[in-house]
CSV table of C-alpha atoms in Angstrom, one decimal:
chain,number,residue,atom,x,y,z
A,18,UNK,CA,55.7,-76.9,-54.1
A,19,UNK,CA,58.6,-74.6,-55.6
A,20,UNK,CA,59.5,-71.4,-53.8
A,21,UNK,CA,58.9,-69.5,-57.0
A,22,UNK,CA,55.2,-70.5,-57.7
A,23,UNK,CA,52.6,-71.2,-55.1
A,24,UNK,CA,51.4,-69.1,-52.4
A,25,UNK,CA,53.3,-68.2,-49.0
A,26,UNK,CA,51.5,-68.3,-45.9
A,27,UNK,CA,51.1,-65.4,-43.3
A,28,UNK,CA,51.0,-61.7,-44.0
A,29,UNK,CA,53.0,-62.0,-47.3
A,30,UNK,CA,50.4,-64.2,-49.0
A,31,UNK,CA,49.1,-61.0,-50.8
A,32,UNK,CA,52.4,-60.7,-52.7
A,33,UNK,CA,52.7,-64.4,-53.6
A,34,UNK,CA,52.9,-65.2,-57.4
A,35,UNK,CA,49.9,-67.2,-58.5
A,36,UNK,CA,50.7,-70.1,-60.7
A,37,UNK,CA,49.3,-68.3,-63.7
A,38,UNK,CA,50.8,-64.8,-63.0
A,39,UNK,CA,54.1,-63.7,-64.7
A,40,UNK,CA,56.7,-62.1,-62.7
A,41,UNK,CA,56.0,-58.8,-64.5
A,42,UNK,CA,52.3,-59.0,-63.3
A,43,UNK,CA,53.3,-59.8,-59.9
A,44,UNK,CA,55.6,-56.9,-59.7
A,45,UNK,CA,52.8,-54.7,-61.1
A,46,UNK,CA,50.5,-56.0,-58.6
A,47,UNK,CA,53.0,-55.6,-55.7
A,48,UNK,CA,53.8,-52.0,-56.9
A,49,UNK,CA,50.1,-51.0,-57.2
A,50,UNK,CA,49.7,-52.1,-53.6
A,51,UNK,CA,52.5,-49.9,-52.3
A,52,UNK,CA,52.0,-46.6,-50.7
A,53,UNK,CA,54.5,-43.7,-50.5
A,54,UNK,CA,53.8,-41.1,-47.8
A,55,UNK,CA,50.2,-42.1,-47.6
A,56,UNK,CA,49.6,-41.9,-51.4
A,57,UNK,CA,48.7,-45.3,-53.1
A,58,UNK,CA,50.8,-45.7,-56.1
A,59,UNK,CA,49.2,-46.7,-59.3
A,60,UNK,CA,50.5,-48.4,-62.5
A,61,UNK,CA,47.7,-46.8,-64.9
A,62,UNK,CA,49.7,-45.6,-67.5
A,63,UNK,CA,47.3,-42.6,-68.4
A,64,UNK,CA,47.6,-41.5,-64.7
A,65,UNK,CA,51.4,-41.8,-65.2
A,66,UNK,CA,51.4,-39.9,-68.5
A,67,UNK,CA,49.1,-37.1,-67.9
A,68,UNK,CA,50.6,-34.6,-65.4
A,69,UNK,CA,47.1,-33.1,-64.5
A,70,UNK,CA,45.6,-36.9,-64.1
A,71,UNK,CA,48.6,-37.6,-61.9
A,72,UNK,CA,48.0,-34.4,-59.9
A,73,UNK,CA,44.3,-35.3,-59.5
A,74,UNK,CA,45.2,-38.7,-58.4
A,75,UNK,CA,47.6,-37.6,-55.8
A,76,UNK,CA,45.0,-35.1,-54.6
A,77,UNK,CA,42.3,-37.8,-54.2
A,78,UNK,CA,44.6,-40.4,-52.8
A,79,UNK,CA,46.7,-38.3,-50.4
A,80,UNK,CA,46.2,-39.0,-46.7
A,81,UNK,CA,46.2,-35.4,-46.0
A,82,UNK,CA,43.6,-34.6,-48.5
A,83,UNK,CA,40.8,-34.5,-45.9
A,84,UNK,CA,42.9,-32.2,-43.7
A,85,UNK,CA,43.4,-29.9,-46.7
A,86,UNK,CA,39.8,-29.7,-47.3
A,87,UNK,CA,39.0,-29.0,-43.8
A,88,UNK,CA,41.5,-26.1,-43.7
A,89,UNK,CA,40.1,-24.7,-46.8
A,90,UNK,CA,36.5,-24.8,-45.2
A,91,UNK,CA,37.9,-23.1,-41.9
A,92,UNK,CA,39.8,-20.5,-43.9
A,93,UNK,CA,36.7,-19.8,-46.0
A,94,UNK,CA,34.6,-19.3,-42.8
A,95,UNK,CA,37.3,-17.0,-41.4
A,96,UNK,CA,37.4,-14.9,-44.6
A,97,UNK,CA,33.7,-14.6,-44.5
A,98,UNK,CA,33.7,-13.7,-40.9
A,99,UNK,CA,36.4,-10.9,-41.5
A,100,UNK,CA,34.4,-9.7,-44.4
A,101,UNK,CA,31.3,-9.2,-42.3
A,102,UNK,CA,33.2,-7.6,-39.5
A,103,UNK,CA,34.8,-5.2,-41.9
A,104,UNK,CA,31.4,-4.3,-43.3
A,105,UNK,CA,30.3,-3.5,-39.7
A,106,UNK,CA,33.4,-1.5,-39.3
A,107,UNK,CA,32.7,0.6,-42.2
A,108,UNK,CA,29.1,1.0,-41.3
A,109,UNK,CA,30.1,2.2,-37.8
A,110,UNK,CA,32.8,4.5,-39.2
A,111,UNK,CA,30.1,6.2,-41.5
A,112,UNK,CA,28.0,6.5,-38.4
A,113,UNK,CA,30.8,8.2,-36.4
A,114,UNK,CA,31.6,10.6,-39.4
A,115,UNK,CA,28.0,11.6,-39.6
A,116,UNK,CA,27.7,12.2,-35.9
A,117,UNK,CA,30.9,14.4,-36.0
A,118,UNK,CA,29.4,16.5,-38.8
A,119,UNK,CA,26.2,16.9,-37.0
A,120,UNK,CA,28.0,17.9,-33.7
A,121,UNK,CA,30.1,20.4,-35.6
A,122,UNK,CA,26.9,21.7,-37.4
A,123,UNK,CA,25.1,22.2,-34.0
A,124,UNK,CA,28.4,24.1,-32.4
A,125,UNK,CA,28.4,26.2,-35.6
A,126,UNK,CA,24.6,27.0,-35.2
A,127,UNK,CA,25.1,27.9,-31.6
A,128,UNK,CA,27.9,30.0,-32.1
A,129,UNK,CA,26.1,32.0,-34.7
A,130,UNK,CA,23.1,32.2,-32.2
A,131,UNK,CA,25.5,33.5,-29.7
A,132,UNK,CA,26.9,36.2,-31.9
A,133,UNK,CA,23.5,37.3,-32.9
A,134,UNK,CA,22.0,37.3,-29.3
A,135,UNK,CA,25.4,38.7,-28.0
A,136,UNK,CA,25.7,41.4,-30.9
A,137,UNK,CA,22.3,42.5,-31.0
A,138,UNK,CA,22.1,43.3,-27.2
A,139,UNK,CA,25.1,45.6,-27.1
């Protein structure tokens, strides 16, 4: 067996050049098996030429994609919780305003009653 053809034993057997495989094909296969920062590299020309397809490939294959999606879900839950709390605060604020106005109206009515009762008796 020559060192250029044939297969190697051990952990590097996946990168060995098959007897019918050209050096370019072997390089492409090795490149496709590589990962950079948790993202599998691709040799698909469509993905490499189209920016949106490349971004989608990155997003789908990024090791952090699950963490990002989890963070989005948690953020959405917190946003909804804050929105519900704000609605409750606004409703309570409305109740407080109504009660203040009611108290003020009762004070005015009592003041008018005292003026009428106190002014008519003298």
